[in-house]
Structure formats: C-alpha cells, structure tokens
Amino acid sequence: MTGRRKLLLGLVGVLALEVALALKAKPEIEIGAMPQWRFLLGGHEIVINSRTAVMSWLVMGIWIGAALLVRSRLREVPGRLQATFEFVTEFFDDLISDTLGPGNRAYLPWIGSLFLFLWLSNIIGVVPGLEEPTRDLNVPVGCMLVVLTMVHTSAIRKKGLKKYIKGYLQPFPPMLPLNIIGEMAKGVSLAFRLFGNIMGGAIILLVVSALVRHVLLPVGLNLFFGLFVGTIQAFVFTMLALAYTAVAVSD
Amino acid sequence: MEGITGAELVRAAAFLGAGIAMGFGAIGPGVGEGFAAGKACEGISRNPEQAGLLTRTMLIGQAVSESTGIYSLVIALLLIFVAAK
C-alpha cells in the first residue's frame, strides 16, 4: 500500500514539475516552415525540401534494412520477425486475390511496398524529432502519380489500346472531357486526402500542444492522430489504389 | 483610434472564410460517415462472420465520402496560411 502511495506521490510530483516548467516556457507555434536545399545545376535552380527528402529516405532505409535482415535468416519454422513479415505479405496477397481475382500476384510487391512506405511515413511523426514525410504535399502526389501510372498501364495491357481509348467515349463521345476530368479527380482526391489528414492532424497537435503547454494531453492526441489515423489512411490509400486498378482492368 | 485598413479587412475575411468553409464542409462528411458506420454495424450484427469484409468496405466508403471534408480543410488551410499572410 505504501509503495503504491509513494508511486502516486512521485507521479503527482513529476506532473507538478512539468506544469511549472510549462508555465514558464513560452508557447510558440510554427507551422509551414519548410527547410530547403537550393543549388544550381546546369543553369536551373533545383529546390529540394530537405526534411521531407531525409525523412522519406529514412523510411525507405528502415524497410530495406528490415527486409534484408529478414531475408538473411529465412527459416522453415519462422521466428517472430519472419512471422510478422509473412503475416503482412499473406494479408495483402489475400486482399489482392479478393479484389482483382486470383492469379494477380504480380501486383503484390507494388501494393505491399506502397502500404508499408505510407504507413511508416504516417506514423513516424510520433517519434520526437522526426516528421512525417507525407506532411509535404509532394510525397502524396508522387505516390498518386505512381498509382495512376500503374492503373492506366495495367488497363492498357489488359484491354489493349483501342478498347482502353474506347472506354473514354462511354456512354457517348461528347462525354470525353468529363471522363478525363473524372480520371484526374480520382488522383487529386487520393493525394489530397492523405495530405489533408496528416497535415490536419499535425496542425491540431501543434495548436493543442501549445494551448496546454505540452502537458499530458498531446500523448493521447499523438496516439490518435499519429498511429490510428496514420494506419487507416495508409490502408485507405492502398485499398483505393487496388479498387481503381480493379475498375480499370475489368470491362 | 485608427480605422481598419484594407489589408486588415482582407485578413479578417480570410480567417472568417476559413472558419465558415471548415464548419459547413464538416457537416456532409460527418453525416455520411456516421450513416455508413451505422449501416456497417447493422450488417455485422446480422452476419458477424463477414465482419472483416464489412469493416474494409465501410472504411473505403468513409474515405471516399470524407474527401469533400478534406477539400474544405485544404481550402481553410490555404485561406489561413496563404491568403491571410
């Protein structure tokens, strides 16, 4: 009993110290700051958003390292790490054969790595000092361009160029501009949904953290906006990419 | 006391516009997503072994109906951080 009371007293003390420190500190909100590298290459100025680039390479490095680690010690009876990776692979394999029909294993590496990259990108912000690369609109737009290329290429390969172009003249030829705009709107909404969710969550986190002076409440907010929303949005992005592919491939 | 200048009026209008855009833009997705979740609950209670598929389909539908809300969020962000600079 007395041990528990000591623990409680200690917690209250830490909290009081934190509140006292927080009241002394000056809250400051900085949103939209984007550090950039600028350099000249052949007369053109090249701008790289340095934090986004570093963070996305960090995410890719983590996954490449994990994949190499798992591959280097593949076993007949999987260990804990290998079992996790096998579960993820199997999940997406099932998802693809549910959506596109069986025999479409070729899509697995694309869908799987898209999800893993976006997922880690979305949740990496819960680690202090790191920032989500998807907070920069360029990353979702890049992923969206990959998705659109994949969707239209697989549609052309499956149906043939003539039938693919004919699909734009449905139900009658004057609908061509509307169909093209519809295809573009798919991509735009895909990219902006991810960006808006992550950026909105980040802004709410910043503002609320500054309001309560970084005491206690941001932990729960980080769990919700970082882990929950990040996972859901990464899954939704990949699911929609799959659904668009399924619609484009079927006639 | 000085009068309100034109630039200040523009900033005020931008902030007000951001609030209105977000407020009205949140109504539709809120209603739509709640409706989808309710229907999915009904579906799961009627046939619980399909819970995984229903949840997945519900999430996709919610994400699509959410995009209008996200558009208004982007517009509000633009108004706050770009137009009101």
XYZ file of C-alpha atoms in Angstrom:
336
model
C 0.000 0.000 0.000
C 2.721 2.420 0.978
C 4.672 1.580 -2.174
C 1.664 2.453 -4.273
C 1.202 5.718 -2.418
C 4.877 6.569 -2.995
C 4.454 5.904 -6.728
C 1.337 8.106 -6.844
C 3.119 10.883 -4.940
C 6.051 10.643 -7.322
C 3.742 10.869 -10.358
C 1.970 13.916 -8.930
C 5.355 15.497 -8.242
C 6.556 14.898 -11.802
C 3.292 16.294 -13.177
C 3.537 19.398 -10.956
C 7.132 19.940 -12.047
C 6.093 19.581 -15.661
C 3.244 22.066 -15.260
C 5.570 24.523 -13.523
C 8.157 24.205 -16.293
C 5.451 24.502 -18.925
C 4.027 27.671 -17.404
C 7.476 29.221 -17.502
C 8.141 28.290 -21.125
C 6.762 30.480 -23.858
C 4.398 28.631 -26.168
C 5.273 29.088 -29.780
C 3.628 27.730 -32.870
C 5.488 27.344 -36.089
C 3.545 25.844 -38.963
C 4.506 25.615 -42.581
C 8.241 26.109 -42.118
C 9.931 24.093 -44.807
C 13.732 23.907 -44.804
C 15.075 23.715 -48.335
C 18.299 22.968 -50.131
C 18.849 25.134 -53.182
C 21.584 24.635 -55.710
C 22.265 25.344 -59.342
C 22.537 22.540 -61.858
C 23.207 23.450 -65.481
C 21.692 26.910 -65.109
C 18.495 25.712 -63.429
C 17.844 26.221 -59.770
C 16.947 22.980 -58.072
C 14.973 23.095 -54.829
C 14.814 20.090 -52.519
C 12.686 20.078 -49.390
C 15.464 18.781 -47.201
C 13.448 17.493 -44.240
C 10.983 15.639 -46.465
C 13.789 14.083 -48.503
C 15.751 12.976 -45.437
C 12.651 11.572 -43.734
C 11.443 9.614 -46.764
C 14.927 8.163 -47.291
C 14.950 7.229 -43.606
C 11.632 5.397 -44.021
C 12.876 3.593 -47.131
C 16.144 2.744 -45.391
C 14.298 1.234 -42.438
C 12.212 -1.015 -44.693
C 15.141 -2.039 -46.888
C 17.167 -2.852 -43.776
C 14.300 -4.843 -42.241
C 13.744 -6.761 -45.474
C 17.442 -7.612 -45.814
C 17.553 -8.655 -42.158
C 14.569 -10.973 -42.569
C 15.915 -12.403 -45.827
C 19.317 -13.133 -44.355
C 17.862 -15.581 -41.883
C 14.882 -17.223 -43.513
C 13.879 -20.416 -41.713
C 11.495 -23.253 -42.361
C 9.963 -22.576 -38.928
C 9.595 -18.779 -38.838
C 10.863 -16.689 -35.954
C 8.943 -13.758 -34.558
C 10.136 -11.176 -37.113
C 9.732 -13.510 -40.064
C 6.234 -14.461 -38.887
C 5.247 -10.764 -38.778
C 6.506 -10.210 -42.315
C 4.792 -13.371 -43.532
C 1.532 -12.214 -41.948
C 1.703 -8.858 -43.752
C 2.576 -10.496 -47.074
C -0.234 -13.010 -46.721
C -2.724 -10.290 -45.768
C -2.009 -8.318 -48.928
C -1.912 -11.473 -51.044
C -5.435 -12.301 -49.826
C -6.554 -8.710 -50.355
C -5.337 -8.708 -53.963
C -6.915 -12.066 -54.795
C -10.166 -10.810 -53.206
C -10.215 -7.604 -55.251
C -8.564 -8.466 -58.555
C -9.260 -12.179 -58.614
C -6.712 -14.986 -58.181
C -3.568 -15.122 -60.321
C -2.690 -11.456 -59.914
C 0.343 -11.958 -57.688
C 2.351 -9.524 -59.834
C 0.642 -6.621 -58.067
C 1.769 -7.774 -54.614
C 5.203 -6.049 -54.452
C 3.748 -2.725 -55.616
C 0.746 -2.734 -53.272
C 2.711 -4.093 -50.333
C 5.570 -1.619 -50.566
C 3.151 1.265 -51.165
C 1.335 0.413 -47.945
C 4.493 -0.160 -45.895
C 6.087 3.084 -47.085
C 2.971 5.178 -46.457
C 2.273 3.530 -43.107
C 5.706 4.166 -41.667
C 5.673 7.655 -43.231
C 2.405 8.453 -41.469
C 3.303 7.141 -38.041
C 6.956 8.198 -37.889
C 5.810 11.568 -36.506
C 5.149 10.061 -33.050
C 8.914 9.755 -32.573
C 10.114 13.096 -31.183
C 12.324 14.998 -33.579
C 11.125 13.139 -36.649
C 8.493 14.430 -39.013
C 6.054 12.702 -41.332
C 7.232 12.978 -44.946
C 3.573 12.791 -46.008
C 3.053 16.173 -44.369
C 4.638 17.608 -47.505
C 2.176 17.528 -50.418
C 4.929 16.364 -52.789
C 5.120 12.877 -51.267
C 1.385 12.018 -51.606
C 1.393 13.482 -55.128
C 4.390 11.305 -56.003
C 2.637 8.188 -54.704
C -0.517 9.222 -56.547
C 1.406 9.527 -59.853
C 2.814 6.032 -59.321
C -0.718 4.726 -58.682
C -2.197 6.437 -61.751
C 0.638 5.179 -63.991
C 0.131 1.664 -62.686
C -3.660 1.789 -63.085
C -3.590 3.039 -66.678
C -0.682 0.852 -67.757
C -2.370 -2.273 -66.441
C -5.636 -1.220 -68.077
C -3.904 -0.796 -71.457
C -2.043 -4.097 -71.068
C -5.200 -5.974 -70.122
C -7.668 -4.474 -72.595
C -5.488 -3.235 -75.453
C -5.058 0.387 -76.505
C -8.140 0.543 -78.748
C -10.535 -0.720 -76.143
C -8.901 1.466 -73.489
C -9.475 4.639 -75.534
C -12.979 3.468 -76.349
C -13.659 3.365 -72.601
C -13.354 7.141 -72.522
C -16.089 7.567 -75.121
C -18.693 5.845 -72.936
C -21.666 6.244 -72.924
C -21.348 8.577 -75.952
C -18.420 10.574 -77.461
C -19.263 14.095 -76.115
C -18.648 12.734 -72.618
C -14.882 12.577 -73.337
C -13.866 15.711 -71.352
C -15.960 14.660 -68.372
C -14.401 11.196 -68.339
C -10.873 12.649 -68.487
C -11.650 15.075 -65.643
C -13.134 12.198 -63.663
C -9.908 10.221 -64.030
C -7.861 13.217 -62.887
C -10.173 13.887 -59.935
C -9.510 10.349 -58.711
C -5.810 11.064 -58.410
C -6.244 14.541 -56.935
C -8.622 13.313 -54.249
C -6.279 10.396 -53.467
C -3.300 12.696 -52.877
C -5.170 15.465 -51.080
C -6.957 13.043 -48.751
C -3.680 11.686 -47.410
C -2.050 15.116 -47.237
C -5.076 16.748 -45.598
C -5.428 14.071 -42.951
C -1.767 14.067 -41.946
C -1.303 17.844 -42.184
C -4.590 18.498 -40.351
C -3.613 16.097 -37.594
C -0.189 17.717 -37.303
C -1.687 21.200 -37.065
C -4.250 20.160 -34.428
C -1.427 18.518 -32.463
C 0.721 21.657 -32.648
C -2.081 24.015 -31.671
C -3.442 21.899 -28.810
C 0.075 21.170 -27.532
C 0.816 24.897 -27.439
C -2.522 25.571 -25.691
C -1.950 23.037 -22.884
C 1.792 23.790 -22.919
C 2.815 20.239 -23.791
C 1.395 18.678 -20.622
C -0.127 15.186 -20.815
C -2.848 15.757 -23.418
C -0.585 15.567 -26.522
C 0.219 11.925 -25.663
C -3.346 10.813 -26.364
C -3.599 13.083 -29.379
C -0.375 11.619 -30.750
C -1.781 8.128 -30.340
C -4.965 9.058 -32.201
C -3.602 11.275 -34.977
C -0.255 9.518 -35.302
C -0.983 5.828 -35.001
C -4.725 5.424 -35.652
C -5.319 7.960 -38.416
C -1.933 7.181 -39.990
C -2.683 3.459 -40.230
C -6.218 3.998 -41.515
C -5.131 6.497 -44.160
C -2.251 4.328 -45.409
C -4.664 1.395 -45.685
C -7.286 3.526 -47.438
C -4.704 4.787 -49.951
C -3.631 1.259 -50.876
C -7.213 -0.062 -50.897
C -8.310 2.731 -53.233
C -5.302 2.094 -55.497
C -6.387 -1.549 -55.672
C -10.035 -0.608 -56.269
C -9.080 1.793 -59.100
C -6.946 -0.926 -60.666
C -9.806 -3.416 -60.385
C -12.224 -0.970 -62.036
C -9.782 -0.102 -64.822
C -8.869 -3.715 -65.562
C -12.444 -5.035 -65.678
C -14.626 -4.036 -68.564
C -8.064 55.063 -32.629
C -7.320 54.310 -36.224
C -9.664 52.931 -38.810
C -9.437 49.446 -40.254
C -7.215 49.283 -43.306
C -7.991 47.282 -46.398
C -5.284 44.670 -45.718
C -6.656 44.007 -42.248
C -10.125 43.597 -43.691
C -8.770 41.048 -46.163
C -7.081 39.096 -43.338
C -10.252 39.141 -41.260
C -12.288 37.961 -44.227
C -9.792 35.166 -44.915
C -9.955 33.888 -41.325
C -13.744 34.134 -41.305
C -13.887 32.329 -44.636
C -11.657 29.555 -43.317
C -13.947 29.044 -40.343
C -17.069 29.009 -42.471
C -15.521 26.660 -45.033
C -14.466 24.168 -42.379
C -17.718 24.418 -40.431
C -20.022 23.824 -43.360
C -17.642 21.404 -45.027
C -17.612 19.159 -41.953
C -21.388 18.624 -41.925
C -21.658 16.430 -45.011
C -18.808 14.003 -44.276
C -19.881 13.780 -40.629
C -23.410 12.722 -41.522
C -22.240 10.467 -44.343
C -19.578 8.635 -42.371
C -21.871 8.156 -39.395
C -24.526 6.711 -41.689
C -22.009 4.326 -43.242
C -20.749 3.214 -39.824
C -24.299 2.643 -38.571
C -25.203 0.547 -41.588
C -21.991 -1.448 -41.215
C -22.885 -2.088 -37.542
C -26.274 -3.380 -38.614
C -24.660 -5.594 -41.206
C -22.158 -7.015 -38.731
C -24.849 -7.728 -36.135
C -26.879 -9.517 -38.794
C -23.979 -11.611 -40.016
C -20.911 -11.456 -37.789
C -18.670 -13.803 -39.772
C -18.408 -11.177 -42.536
C -17.111 -8.541 -40.083
C -13.699 -8.186 -41.781
C -15.102 -7.621 -45.249
C -17.777 -5.223 -43.954
C -15.260 -3.175 -41.997
C -12.972 -2.938 -45.022
C -15.778 -1.858 -47.333
C -17.018 0.640 -44.734
C -13.560 2.194 -44.430
C -13.283 2.626 -48.201
C -16.720 4.223 -48.402
C -15.968 6.509 -45.495
C -12.658 7.544 -47.012
C -14.357 8.446 -50.283
C -17.124 10.430 -48.599
C -14.531 12.105 -46.407
C -12.732 13.666 -49.335
C -15.163 16.615 -49.574
C -14.379 17.440 -45.960
C -10.671 17.212 -46.738
C -11.139 19.604 -49.659
C -12.674 22.182 -47.326
C -9.819 21.583 -44.860
C -7.290 22.284 -47.616
C -9.196 25.424 -48.620
C -9.262 26.552 -44.981
C -5.512 25.935 -44.648
C -4.890 27.901 -47.840
C -7.013 30.781 -46.528
C -5.245 30.834 -43.162
C -1.659 30.358 -44.262
C -1.588 31.806 -47.773
C -4.393 34.348 -48.217
C -4.034 35.873 -44.736
C -0.252 36.316 -44.963
